[in-house]
PDB file of C-alpha atoms in Angstrom:
ATOM      1  CA  MET A   1       0.000   0.000   0.000  1.00 34.00           C
ATOM      2  CA  ALA A   2       2.419   2.706   1.177  1.00 36.00           C
ATOM      3  CA  PHE A   3       6.088   3.090   0.458  1.00 34.00           C
ATOM      4  CA  ALA A   4       8.765   5.074   2.200  1.00 37.00           C
ATOM      5  CA  PRO A   5      10.726   7.821   0.474  1.00 40.00           C
ATOM      6  CA  SER A   6      13.979   6.761  -1.068  1.00 38.00           C
ATOM      7  CA  SER A   7      17.175   7.774   0.723  1.00 40.00           C
ATOM      8  CA  ALA A   8      19.100   7.885  -2.541  1.00 41.00           C
ATOM      9  CA  PRO A   9      20.090  11.309  -3.933  1.00 43.00           C
ATOM     10  CA  SER A  10      18.425  12.430  -7.150  1.00 43.00           C
ATOM     11  CA  ALA A  11      18.799  15.299  -9.594  1.00 42.00           C
ATOM     12  CA  SER A  12      16.006  17.246  -7.905  1.00 46.00           C
ATOM     13  CA  SER A  13      17.184  16.422  -4.386  1.00 50.00           C
ATOM     14  CA  PRO A  14      20.963  15.910  -4.236  1.00 47.00           C
ATOM     15  CA  HIS A  15      20.771  15.294  -0.471  1.00 47.00           C
ATOM     16  CA  GLY A  16      18.242  12.483  -0.795  1.00 59.00           C
ATOM     17  CA  ILE A  17      15.716  12.563   2.046  1.00 68.00           C
ATOM     18  CA  HIS A  18      17.905  14.859   4.138  1.00 78.00           C
ATOM     19  CA  LEU A  19      17.026  18.521   4.488  1.00 82.00           C
ATOM     20  CA  PRO A  20      19.387  20.928   2.729  1.00 77.00           C
ATOM     21  CA  ASP A  21      21.717  22.938   4.957  1.00 82.00           C
ATOM     22  CA  THR A  22      19.932  26.116   3.861  1.00 83.00           C
ATOM     23  CA  ALA A  23      16.599  25.054   5.452  1.00 88.00           C
ATOM     24  CA  ARG A  24      15.438  27.644   7.995  1.00 88.00           C
ATOM     25  CA  GLU A  25      11.629  27.470   8.118  1.00 92.00           C
ATOM     26  CA  LEU A  26       9.617  24.233   7.996  1.00 93.00           C
ATOM     27  CA  VAL A  27       5.973  24.754   6.996  1.00 95.00           C
ATOM     28  CA  LYS A  28       3.125  22.229   6.984  1.00 97.00           C
ATOM     29  CA  ILE A  29       0.753  22.720   4.044  1.00 98.00           C
ATOM     30  CA  LEU A  30      -2.363  20.692   3.275  1.00 97.00           C
ATOM     31  CA  VAL A  31      -3.251  19.794  -0.302  1.00 97.00           C
ATOM     32  CA  ALA A  32      -7.004  19.282  -0.172  1.00 95.00           C
ATOM     33  CA  GLY A  33      -9.803  18.641  -2.620  1.00 94.00           C
ATOM     34  CA  PRO A  34     -12.459  16.114  -3.595  1.00 92.00           C
ATOM     35  CA  PHE A  35     -11.888  12.584  -4.782  1.00 86.00           C
ATOM     36  CA  GLY A  36      -9.996  12.383  -8.077  1.00 88.00           C
ATOM     37  CA  VAL A  37      -9.092  16.068  -8.331  1.00 94.00           C
ATOM     38  CA  GLY A  38      -5.317  15.544  -8.648  1.00 94.00           C
ATOM     39  CA  LYS A  39      -3.867  15.899  -5.131  1.00 94.00           C
ATOM     40  CA  THR A  40      -1.584  12.878  -5.455  1.00 93.00           C
ATOM     41  CA  THR A  41      -0.504  13.991  -8.930  1.00 95.00           C
ATOM     42  CA  LEU A  42       0.407  17.499  -7.702  1.00 97.00           C
ATOM     43  CA  ILE A  43       2.496  16.205  -4.813  1.00 96.00           C
ATOM     44  CA  ASP A  44       4.215  13.736  -7.156  1.00 95.00           C
ATOM     45  CA  SER A  45       5.076  16.539  -9.570  1.00 97.00           C
ATOM     46  CA  VAL A  46       6.724  18.886  -7.045  1.00 97.00           C
ATOM     47  CA  SER A  47       8.210  16.673  -4.337  1.00 97.00           C
ATOM     48  CA  GLU A  48      11.997  16.677  -4.115  1.00 94.00           C
ATOM     49  CA  ILE A  49      11.878  13.372  -2.251  1.00 94.00           C
ATOM     50  CA  ARG A  50      10.166  10.198  -3.311  1.00 92.00           C
ATOM     51  CA  PRO A  51       6.581  10.853  -2.162  1.00 91.00           C
ATOM     52  CA  LEU A  52       4.868   8.638   0.349  1.00 89.00           C
ATOM     53  CA  HIS A  53       1.439   7.396  -0.707  1.00 80.00           C
ATOM     54  CA  THR A  54      -1.271   5.432   1.064  1.00 75.00           C
ATOM     55  CA  GLU A  55      -3.334   4.317  -1.899  1.00 60.00           C
ATOM     56  CA  GLU A  56      -5.591   1.337  -2.404  1.00 52.00           C
ATOM     57  CA  HIS A  57      -7.367   0.070  -5.497  1.00 48.00           C
ATOM     58  CA  LEU A  58     -11.029   0.968  -5.688  1.00 46.00           C
ATOM     59  CA  SER A  59     -13.201  -1.999  -4.837  1.00 45.00           C
ATOM     60  CA  GLU A  60     -16.789  -2.970  -5.503  1.00 50.00           C
ATOM     61  CA  ALA A  61     -17.568  -1.934  -1.917  1.00 45.00           C
ATOM     62  CA  SER A  62     -16.714   1.678  -2.774  1.00 44.00           C
ATOM     63  CA  ALA A  63     -18.844   1.751  -5.918  1.00 45.00           C
ATOM     64  CA  GLY A  64     -21.866   3.165  -4.118  1.00 48.00           C
ATOM     65  CA  VAL A  65     -19.798   5.503  -1.935  1.00 48.00           C
ATOM     66  CA  ASP A  66     -17.205   7.191  -4.155  1.00 46.00           C
ATOM     67  CA  ASP A  67     -18.619   9.424  -6.868  1.00 51.00           C
ATOM     68  CA  LEU A  68     -16.801   8.526 -10.084  1.00 48.00           C
ATOM     69  CA  ALA A  69     -18.565  11.145 -12.181  1.00 51.00           C
ATOM     70  CA  GLY A  70     -15.874  12.814 -14.285  1.00 48.00           C
ATOM     71  CA  VAL A  71     -13.148  10.423 -13.075  1.00 47.00           C
ATOM     72  CA  ARG A  72     -14.260   7.101 -14.535  1.00 48.00           C
ATOM     73  CA  ASP A  73     -10.673   6.105 -15.348  1.00 53.00           C
ATOM     74  CA  LYS A  74      -9.535   6.428 -11.726  1.00 44.00           C
ATOM     75  CA  THR A  75      -8.644   3.047 -10.185  1.00 51.00           C
ATOM     76  CA  THR A  76      -7.066   3.990  -6.823  1.00 53.00           C
ATOM     77  CA  THR A  77      -7.853   6.273  -3.892  1.00 52.00           C
ATOM     78  CA  THR A  78      -5.839   7.781  -1.051  1.00 48.00           C
ATOM     79  CA  VAL A  79      -6.918   6.222   2.244  1.00 52.00           C
ATOM     80  CA  ALA A  80      -4.762   8.212   4.676  1.00 62.00           C
ATOM     81  CA  ILE A  81      -2.296  10.782   3.315  1.00 84.00           C
ATOM     82  CA  ASP A  82       0.097  11.620   0.560  1.00 91.00           C
ATOM     83  CA  PHE A  83       3.311  13.262   1.706  1.00 93.00           C
ATOM     84  CA  GLY A  84       5.998  15.180  -0.135  1.00 96.00           C
ATOM     85  CA  ARG A  85       8.545  17.927   0.468  1.00 96.00           C
ATOM     86  CA  LEU A  86       9.467  21.035  -1.492  1.00 96.00           C
ATOM     87  CA  SER A  87      12.287  23.478  -0.704  1.00 94.00           C
ATOM     88  CA  LEU A  88      11.707  27.085  -1.724  1.00 92.00           C
ATOM     89  CA  PRO A  89      14.241  29.900  -2.065  1.00 89.00           C
ATOM     90  CA  GLY A  90      15.106  31.626   1.180  1.00 88.00           C
ATOM     91  CA  GLY A  91      15.304  28.457   3.251  1.00 91.00           C
ATOM     92  CA  VAL A  92      11.547  27.785   3.381  1.00 92.00           C
ATOM     93  CA  VAL A  93      10.654  24.084   3.203  1.00 95.00           C
ATOM     94  CA  LEU A  94       7.071  22.993   2.568  1.00 97.00           C
ATOM     95  CA  TYR A  95       5.886  19.692   3.992  1.00 97.00           C
ATOM     96  CA  LEU A  96       2.932  18.751   1.782  1.00 98.00           C
ATOM     97  CA  PHE A  97       0.148  16.593   3.200  1.00 96.00           C
ATOM     98  CA  GLY A  98      -2.443  15.383   0.713  1.00 94.00           C
ATOM     99  CA  THR A  99      -5.771  14.590   2.381  1.00 89.00           C
ATOM    100  CA  PRO A 100      -8.469  12.116   1.306  1.00 80.00           C
ATOM    101  CA  GLY A 101     -11.381  13.862  -0.348  1.00 68.00           C
ATOM    102  CA  GLN A 102     -14.246  11.540   0.582  1.00 64.00           C
ATOM    103  CA  GLU A 103     -16.661  12.217   3.438  1.00 68.00           C
ATOM    104  CA  ARG A 104     -15.950   8.831   5.021  1.00 70.00           C
ATOM    105  CA  PHE A 105     -12.390   9.984   5.819  1.00 70.00           C
ATOM    106  CA  ARG A 106     -13.602  13.099   7.646  1.00 74.00           C
ATOM    107  CA  ALA A 107     -12.401  11.697  10.997  1.00 77.00           C
ATOM    108  CA  LEU A 108      -8.818  11.984   9.743  1.00 80.00           C
ATOM    109  CA  TRP A 109      -9.166  15.667   8.970  1.00 83.00           C
ATOM    110  CA  ASP A 110      -8.513  17.139  12.434  1.00 83.00           C
ATOM    111  CA  ASP A 111      -5.379  15.023  12.897  1.00 86.00           C
ATOM    112  CA  ILE A 112      -3.985  15.856   9.471  1.00 89.00           C
ATOM    113  CA  ALA A 113      -4.862  19.559   9.728  1.00 90.00           C
ATOM    114  CA  HIS A 114      -3.269  19.967  13.168  1.00 92.00           C
ATOM    115  CA  GLY A 115      -0.257  22.265  12.901  1.00 94.00           C
ATOM    116  CA  GLY A 116      -0.986  23.232   9.305  1.00 96.00           C
ATOM    117  CA  LEU A 117      -0.277  26.797   8.265  1.00 96.00           C
ATOM    118  CA  GLY A 118      -2.573  26.795   5.229  1.00 97.00           C
ATOM    119  CA  ALA A 119      -4.232  24.702   2.533  1.00 97.00           C
ATOM    120  CA  LEU A 120      -4.179  24.559  -1.237  1.00 98.00           C
ATOM    121  CA  VAL A 121      -7.638  23.398  -2.322  1.00 97.00           C
ATOM    122  CA  LEU A 122      -7.732  21.769  -5.757  1.00 97.00           C
ATOM    123  CA  VAL A 123     -10.980  22.118  -7.708  1.00 97.00           C
ATOM    124  CA  ASP A 124     -12.233  20.414 -10.872  1.00 96.00           C
ATOM    125  CA  SER A 125     -14.314  22.865 -12.927  1.00 92.00           C
ATOM    126  CA  ARG A 126     -16.204  19.923 -14.485  1.00 93.00           C
ATOM    127  CA  ARG A 127     -17.722  19.137 -11.065  1.00 92.00           C
ATOM    128  CA  ILE A 128     -17.442  22.243  -8.905  1.00 94.00           C
ATOM    129  CA  ASP A 129     -20.096  21.038  -6.463  1.00 94.00           C
ATOM    130  CA  ALA A 130     -17.813  18.162  -5.424  1.00 93.00           C
ATOM    131  CA  SER A 131     -15.542  20.742  -3.757  1.00 94.00           C
ATOM    132  CA  PHE A 132     -18.111  22.250  -1.412  1.00 94.00           C
ATOM    133  CA  GLY A 133     -17.611  19.676   1.347  1.00 91.00           C
ATOM    134  CA  VAL A 134     -13.838  20.057   1.376  1.00 93.00           C
ATOM    135  CA  LEU A 135     -14.049  23.845   1.331  1.00 94.00           C
ATOM    136  CA  GLY A 136     -16.383  23.607   4.302  1.00 91.00           C
ATOM    137  CA  LEU A 137     -13.864  21.503   6.216  1.00 90.00           C
ATOM    138  CA  VAL A 138     -11.046  23.932   5.464  1.00 93.00           C
ATOM    139  CA  GLU A 139     -13.107  26.908   6.538  1.00 93.00           C
ATOM    140  CA  GLU A 140     -14.299  25.167   9.720  1.00 90.00           C
ATOM    141  CA  SER A 141     -10.668  24.452  10.640  1.00 90.00           C
ATOM    142  CA  GLY A 142      -9.804  28.147  10.307  1.00 93.00           C
ATOM    143  CA  LEU A 143      -6.964  27.429   7.897  1.00 94.00           C
ATOM    144  CA  PRO A 144      -6.279  30.167   5.357  1.00 97.00           C
ATOM    145  CA  TYR A 145      -6.351  28.738   1.862  1.00 97.00           C
ATOM    146  CA  ALA A 146      -5.941  29.313  -1.851  1.00 98.00           C
ATOM    147  CA  VAL A 147      -7.965  27.642  -4.594  1.00 98.00           C
ATOM    148  CA  ALA A 148      -6.348  26.087  -7.666  1.00 98.00           C
ATOM    149  CA  PHE A 149      -8.429  24.839 -10.592  1.00 97.00           C
ATOM    150  CA  ASN A 150      -6.694  21.767 -11.956  1.00 96.00           C
ATOM    151  CA  ASP A 151      -6.702  22.195 -15.732  1.00 92.00           C
ATOM    152  CA  PHE A 152      -8.097  18.898 -17.038  1.00 90.00           C
ATOM    153  CA  PRO A 153      -7.987  18.578 -20.850  1.00 86.00           C
ATOM    154  CA  ASP A 154     -11.785  18.437 -21.141  1.00 85.00           C
ATOM    155  CA  ALA A 155     -12.471  21.143 -18.547  1.00 82.00           C
ATOM    156  CA  PRO A 156     -14.959  23.799 -19.701  1.00 82.00           C
ATOM    157  CA  ARG A 157     -13.316  27.024 -20.890  1.00 79.00           C
ATOM    158  CA  HIS A 158     -16.294  29.360 -20.876  1.00 77.00           C
ATOM    159  CA  HIS A 159     -16.429  30.128 -17.169  1.00 81.00           C
ATOM    160  CA  GLY A 160     -15.222  33.594 -16.195  1.00 89.00           C
ATOM    161  CA  VAL A 161     -13.109  34.294 -13.104  1.00 92.00           C
ATOM    162  CA  GLN A 162     -15.894  36.080 -11.242  1.00 94.00           C
ATOM    163  CA  GLU A 163     -18.374  33.353 -12.160  1.00 94.00           C
ATOM    164  CA  LEU A 164     -16.079  30.719 -10.658  1.00 94.00           C
ATOM    165  CA  ARG A 165     -15.485  32.798  -7.535  1.00 96.00           C
ATOM    166  CA  ARG A 166     -19.232  33.188  -7.040  1.00 95.00           C
ATOM    167  CA  ALA A 167     -19.809  29.471  -7.586  1.00 94.00           C
ATOM    168  CA  LEU A 168     -17.374  28.697  -4.762  1.00 96.00           C
ATOM    169  CA  ASP A 169     -18.536  31.642  -2.625  1.00 95.00           C
ATOM    170  CA  LEU A 170     -14.941  32.785  -2.123  1.00 96.00           C
ATOM    171  CA  GLU A 171     -13.993  35.759   0.011  1.00 95.00           C
ATOM    172  CA  PRO A 172     -12.525  38.628  -2.057  1.00 93.00           C
ATOM    173  CA  GLY A 173      -9.029  38.075  -0.655  1.00 95.00           C
ATOM    174  CA  THR A 174      -8.888  34.330  -1.306  1.00 97.00           C
ATOM    175  CA  PRO A 175      -6.415  33.586  -4.124  1.00 97.00           C
ATOM    176  CA  MET A 176      -7.776  31.623  -7.082  1.00 98.00           C
ATOM    177  CA  VAL A 177      -5.422  30.298  -9.761  1.00 97.00           C
ATOM    178  CA  THR A 178      -5.307  27.660 -12.479  1.00 95.00           C
ATOM    179  CA  CYS A 179      -2.680  24.939 -12.543  1.00 97.00           C
ATOM    180  CA  ASP A 180      -1.780  21.693 -14.250  1.00 97.00           C
ATOM    181  CA  ALA A 181      -1.091  19.239 -11.417  1.00 97.00           C
ATOM    182  CA  ARG A 182       1.065  17.152 -13.747  1.00 96.00           C
ATOM    183  CA  ASP A 183       3.474  20.037 -14.334  1.00 97.00           C
ATOM    184  CA  ALA A 184       5.957  20.882 -11.570  1.00 97.00           C
ATOM    185  CA  ASN A 185       6.335  24.564 -12.450  1.00 97.00           C
ATOM    186  CA  SER A 186       2.596  25.089 -12.693  1.00 98.00           C
ATOM    187  CA  SER A 187       2.006  23.300  -9.381  1.00 98.00           C
ATOM    188  CA  ILE A 188       4.765  25.265  -7.657  1.00 97.00           C
ATOM    189  CA  ASP A 189       3.183  28.500  -8.868  1.00 98.00           C
ATOM    190  CA  ALA A 190      -0.081  27.436  -7.213  1.00 98.00           C
ATOM    191  CA  LEU A 191       1.726  26.694  -3.960  1.00 98.00           C
ATOM    192  CA  LEU A 192       3.514  30.039  -4.135  1.00 97.00           C
ATOM    193  CA  ALA A 193       0.136  31.767  -4.490  1.00 97.00           C
ATOM    194  CA  LEU A 194      -0.821  30.180  -1.178  1.00 98.00           C
ATOM    195  CA  VAL A 195       2.479  31.092   0.484  1.00 96.00           C
ATOM    196  CA  ASP A 196       2.176  34.701  -0.690  1.00 96.00           C
ATOM    197  CA  HIS A 197      -1.370  34.767   0.701  1.00 97.00           C
ATOM    198  CA  LEU A 198      -0.168  33.487   4.081  1.00 95.00           C
ATOM    199  CA  ILE A 199       2.539  36.146   4.264  1.00 91.00           C
ATOM    200  CA  THR A 200       0.185  38.946   3.190  1.00 90.00           C
ATOM    201  CA  ARG A 201      -2.612  37.806   5.485  1.00 82.00           C
ATOM    202  CA  ASP A 202      -0.526  37.494   8.656  1.00 71.00           C
ATOM    203  CA  PRO A 203       3.174  38.278   8.216  1.00 60.00           C
ATOM    204  CA  VAL A 204       4.024  37.538  11.861  1.00 55.00           C
ATOM    205  CA  GLU A 205       2.321  34.138  11.968  1.00 55.00           C
ATOM    206  CA  ALA A 206       3.693  33.169   8.550  1.00 52.00           C
ATOM    207  CA  ARG A 207       7.187  34.095   9.646  1.00 53.00           C
TER     208      ARG A 207
END
């Protein structure tokens, strides 16, 4: 089911699993969103260590529980967390915790969210209503967050920015960006939008 990060150095992480000597600030960030929105893919694309996954194959028992609308090709689901690490310039290191998106894993939320500084909420514009439950959890926890629309190839292109903000009932100051979770640079830009929001919102706490 799960595997541990590799200790071997790689091109993206020459120190292997070890933190670089330049690390000064360690920040816990949640990557949240509904089932099948791309949380695991985003963490895979940006992590400088081999990500840790807790995935299981979808079974017949989940057929009536997990909504596969829009994600019919999905065969696995995260049952606890995904975990990755990303070092940013200036000695800031993000610990990325991907959270399960289904309601039946709600009991895990408080434990995973504990100590988090903020959340990046991934949204699929083909099924915006699937994100309402996760957004509610994030808001109930009091975590500041940014929203990133994962750019699926068949996602509708006619929605305007304000229309999408209204659909999600976002506060005016909540960042909303588009990203491709498969692309490291695009995913990092989404994470940086969250980090910038945290610094702007509360510079002392973020520091």
